[in-house]
Short mmCIF file of C-alpha atoms in Angstrom, two decimals:
data_model
loop_
_atom_site.label_atom_id
_atom_site.label_comp_id
_atom_site.label_asym_id
_atom_site.label_seq_id
_atom_site.Cartn_x
_atom_site.Cartn_y
_atom_site.Cartn_z
CA MET A 1 -11.07 5.43 -21.35
CA SER A 2 -11.85 2.08 -22.31
CA LEU A 3 -11.76 -0.95 -19.97
CA LYS A 4 -8.84 -2.14 -22.30
CA LYS A 5 -6.65 0.76 -21.58
CA SER A 6 -7.74 0.41 -17.80
CA ILE A 7 -6.51 -2.96 -17.78
CA ILE A 8 -3.21 -2.10 -19.30
CA LEU A 9 -2.51 0.62 -16.84
CA ILE A 10 -3.58 -1.79 -13.79
CA VAL A 11 -1.19 -4.45 -15.26
CA ILE A 12 1.56 -1.87 -15.55
CA ILE A 13 1.10 -0.55 -11.67
CA LEU A 14 0.91 -4.24 -10.49
CA LEU A 15 4.31 -5.21 -12.60
CA ILE A 16 5.96 -2.19 -11.14
CA ASP A 17 4.69 -2.74 -7.46
CA GLN A 18 5.51 -6.38 -7.33
CA ILE A 19 8.67 -6.28 -9.01
CA SER A 20 9.81 -3.72 -6.52
CA LYS A 21 8.46 -5.75 -3.75
CA VAL A 22 10.15 -8.98 -4.81
CA TYR A 23 13.40 -7.26 -5.28
CA ILE A 24 13.21 -5.84 -1.68
CA LYS A 25 12.12 -8.84 -0.05
CA THR A 26 14.65 -10.86 -1.82
CA ASN A 27 17.86 -8.46 -1.38
CA PHE A 28 17.25 -6.58 2.15
CA MET A 29 16.82 -7.89 5.58
CA LEU A 30 14.04 -6.27 7.57
CA HIS A 31 14.59 -2.69 8.40
CA ASP A 32 17.72 -2.34 5.77
CA SER A 33 17.88 0.85 4.41
CA VAL A 34 19.50 2.90 1.55
CA ALA A 35 20.05 6.50 1.36
CA VAL A 36 19.15 7.78 -2.08
CA PHE A 37 19.00 11.37 -1.35
CA SER A 38 18.93 12.91 2.38
CA TRP A 39 15.33 13.35 1.93
CA PHE A 40 14.66 9.89 0.36
CA LYS A 41 15.54 6.33 1.52
CA ILE A 42 14.45 2.76 0.61
CA TYR A 43 13.64 1.38 3.77
CA PHE A 44 12.24 -2.27 4.31
CA ILE A 45 9.66 -2.83 6.58
CA GLU A 46 6.32 -5.25 6.67
CA ASN A 47 3.33 -4.12 7.48
CA GLU A 48 0.72 -6.33 9.38
CA GLY A 49 -2.48 -4.30 9.55
CA MET A 50 -4.62 -1.82 7.87
CA ALA A 51 -3.39 1.54 6.71
CA TRP A 52 -0.74 3.70 8.97
CA GLY A 53 0.31 0.35 10.49
CA THR A 54 -3.23 -0.02 12.53
CA ARG A 55 -4.31 -3.26 13.63
CA ILE A 56 -8.21 -4.32 13.85
CA SER A 57 -7.33 -6.06 17.21
CA ASP A 58 -6.21 -2.39 18.40
CA ILE A 59 -9.68 -1.32 17.68
CA LEU A 60 -11.43 -4.62 18.82
CA PRO A 61 -9.13 -6.12 21.21
CA PHE A 62 -11.25 -8.86 21.69
CA ILE A 63 -10.14 -10.12 18.33
CA SER A 64 -6.95 -12.10 18.24
CA ASP A 65 -4.07 -10.73 15.43
CA ARG A 66 -4.44 -13.69 13.60
CA ALA A 67 -8.07 -13.55 13.32
CA ALA A 68 -8.25 -10.16 12.69
CA LYS A 69 -5.52 -10.71 9.89
CA ILE A 70 -7.83 -13.29 8.19
CA PHE A 71 -10.81 -10.61 8.70
CA LEU A 72 -8.65 -7.85 6.76
CA THR A 73 -7.95 -10.08 3.90
CA LEU A 74 -10.90 -11.38 3.11
CA PHE A 75 -12.55 -7.95 3.46
CA ARG A 76 -10.00 -6.57 0.88
CA ILE A 77 -10.73 -9.40 -1.55
CA VAL A 78 -14.29 -8.57 -1.24
CA ALA A 79 -13.67 -4.71 -1.55
CA ILE A 80 -11.76 -5.46 -5.05
CA PHE A 81 -14.79 -7.37 -6.51
CA GLY A 82 -16.57 -4.04 -5.77
CA ILE A 83 -14.39 -1.60 -7.21
CA GLY A 84 -13.58 -4.19 -10.08
CA TYR A 85 -17.34 -4.10 -10.72
CA TRP A 86 -17.20 -0.14 -10.59
CA LEU A 87 -14.54 -0.01 -12.98
CA TYR A 88 -16.39 -1.90 -15.52
CA SER A 89 -19.60 0.01 -14.99
CA VAL A 90 -17.90 3.38 -15.52
CA THR A 91 -16.46 2.18 -18.49
CA LYS A 92 -19.64 0.75 -20.05
CA LYS A 93 -20.91 4.23 -19.45
CA GLN A 94 -17.87 6.01 -21.09
CA SER A 95 -18.07 8.04 -17.81
CA SER A 96 -15.29 10.86 -17.59
CA ARG A 97 -11.32 9.83 -18.18
CA ILE A 98 -10.41 10.95 -14.60
CA LEU A 99 -13.03 8.75 -12.89
CA THR A 100 -11.83 5.73 -14.93
CA VAL A 101 -8.29 6.52 -14.13
CA ALA A 102 -8.88 7.28 -10.66
CA ILE A 103 -10.58 3.78 -10.10
CA ALA A 104 -8.30 2.12 -12.21
CA LEU A 105 -5.40 3.51 -9.70
CA ILE A 106 -7.34 2.47 -6.90
CA PHE A 107 -7.98 -0.94 -8.18
CA ALA A 108 -4.37 -1.85 -9.09
CA GLY A 109 -3.11 -0.70 -5.46
CA ALA A 110 -5.77 -2.51 -3.72
CA LEU A 111 -4.97 -5.54 -5.67
CA GLY A 112 -0.96 -5.35 -5.17
CA ASN A 113 -1.33 -5.15 -1.54
CA ILE A 114 -3.99 -8.02 -1.82
CA ILE A 115 -1.15 -10.16 -3.44
CA ASP A 116 0.93 -9.52 -0.75
CA SER A 117 -1.35 -10.76 2.25
CA VAL A 118 -2.66 -13.71 0.38
CA PHE A 119 0.53 -15.01 -0.92
CA TYR A 120 3.82 -13.65 0.31
CA GLY A 121 3.39 -15.71 3.49
CA VAL A 122 3.80 -19.06 1.73
CA LEU A 123 5.73 -17.60 -1.22
CA PHE A 124 8.85 -16.14 0.95
CA GLU A 125 11.10 -16.90 4.35
CA ASP A 126 10.70 -14.35 6.68
CA SER A 127 13.29 -11.40 6.82
CA TYR A 128 14.27 -11.18 10.36
CA ASN A 129 18.38 -10.97 10.35
CA GLN A 130 18.29 -12.69 7.02
CA VAL A 131 17.54 -12.14 3.38
CA ALA A 132 14.43 -13.84 2.55
CA GLY A 133 14.23 -16.89 -0.20
CA PHE A 134 11.69 -17.40 -2.52
CA LEU A 135 9.66 -20.47 -2.75
CA PRO A 136 11.84 -22.11 0.16
CA LYS A 137 11.48 -25.92 0.62
CA GLU A 138 10.83 -25.71 4.06
CA GLY A 139 7.60 -23.56 3.50
CA GLY A 140 7.13 -19.75 3.83
CA TYR A 141 7.15 -18.14 7.08
CA ASP A 142 3.33 -17.89 7.62
CA SER A 143 0.11 -19.68 6.08
CA LEU A 144 -2.17 -18.28 2.99
CA LEU A 145 -3.92 -15.33 3.97
CA HIS A 146 -1.23 -14.29 6.59
CA GLY A 147 1.09 -12.55 4.35
CA LYS A 148 2.57 -9.16 5.22
CA VAL A 149 2.67 -6.21 3.03
CA VAL A 150 6.14 -5.12 1.67
CA ASP A 151 6.64 -1.41 2.26
CA MET A 152 10.08 0.68 1.37
CA LEU A 153 9.52 3.94 0.06
CA TYR A 154 10.48 6.57 2.77
CA PHE A 155 10.67 10.34 2.63
CA PRO A 156 12.18 11.67 6.01
CA MET A 157 12.10 15.34 4.53
CA TYR A 158 12.69 16.95 7.95
CA LYS A 159 13.56 15.53 11.11
CA GLY A 160 13.90 17.78 14.40
CA TYR A 161 12.26 19.26 17.40
CA LEU A 162 9.44 21.28 17.19
CA PRO A 163 9.26 24.79 18.33
CA GLU A 164 8.15 25.28 22.08
CA TRP A 165 5.44 27.36 21.31
CA ILE A 166 3.34 24.89 19.29
CA PRO A 167 0.51 23.38 21.52
CA LYS A 168 0.64 20.16 23.07
CA TYR A 169 3.62 18.98 20.66
CA GLY A 170 6.19 21.85 21.16
CA GLY A 171 9.59 20.61 22.02
CA LYS A 172 8.70 17.04 20.61
CA PHE A 173 10.77 15.28 17.98
CA PHE A 174 8.98 15.29 14.52
CA THR A 175 9.72 13.52 11.45
CA PHE A 176 7.84 14.65 7.99
CA PHE A 177 7.04 12.65 6.22
CA GLU A 178 7.05 9.62 8.84
CA PRO A 179 5.26 6.73 6.95
CA VAL A 180 6.87 3.99 4.91
CA PHE A 181 4.70 2.85 1.62
CA ASN A 182 5.03 1.27 -1.42
CA ILE A 183 3.83 1.64 -5.16
CA ALA A 184 0.49 0.20 -4.37
CA ASP A 185 -0.12 2.81 -1.66
CA MET A 186 0.85 5.58 -4.04
CA ALA A 187 -1.74 4.16 -6.74
CA ILE A 188 -4.53 4.31 -4.04
CA SER A 189 -3.55 7.60 -2.73
CA THR A 190 -3.35 9.16 -6.10
CA GLY A 191 -6.79 7.67 -7.30
CA PHE A 192 -8.18 9.09 -4.28
CA ILE A 193 -6.85 12.51 -4.76
CA LEU A 194 -8.07 12.74 -8.41
CA LEU A 195 -11.45 11.91 -6.99
CA ILE A 196 -11.02 14.66 -4.23
CA VAL A 197 -9.47 17.51 -6.44
CA PHE A 198 -11.26 16.74 -9.81
CA ASN A 199 -14.56 15.74 -8.28
CA LYS A 200 -16.90 17.69 -10.54
CA ARG A 201 -15.05 16.63 -13.81
CA ALA A 202 -14.91 13.02 -12.38
CA PHE A 203 -18.74 12.76 -11.84
CA ALA A 204 -19.68 15.15 -14.54
CA LYS A 205 -21.23 12.33 -16.46
CA GLU A 206 -22.74 10.61 -13.47
CA ASN A 207 -24.89 13.48 -12.69
#
């Protein structure tokens, strides 16, 4: 797969990701939801931290939330340059199509969430008890590098109490699938799954 085709794939994913996020941000208040099916909802939340809602300050309590947010955003920016170089390298080497597609997906997803983290704080109003405006005259809800990642895809396929016989978790209320995510997250996850499932084929020409 050529670099040109990889860039086209990345642009398509970025457009879908950003259009969906801007639509949600400018049409939903925080925690608004719409049931598409019983097992699929559009549910608007914002993620301030790492994957699964974790924050660096949860792991390193001596770091303030705002300092941790800047560190995380800058780390993501550095990482995207590394992923971009990897993509350029594998296309030049004409590595396997699966490897190229997987890296392109990871790059697109990472860049999609970086856009939120870097710019959304200055581009939008906050979404608490209101639908956010775009490019507000009074300024956005936060400064550059302090944006929140917009999530909206929620698949609560099962909700109920677990059987008592299950160790530790028996009798507790359980939801599957709990996380709320976005198109960028899907791209990243799909890329990693391709690398894991098709590992031998992905790295066939690398060995």
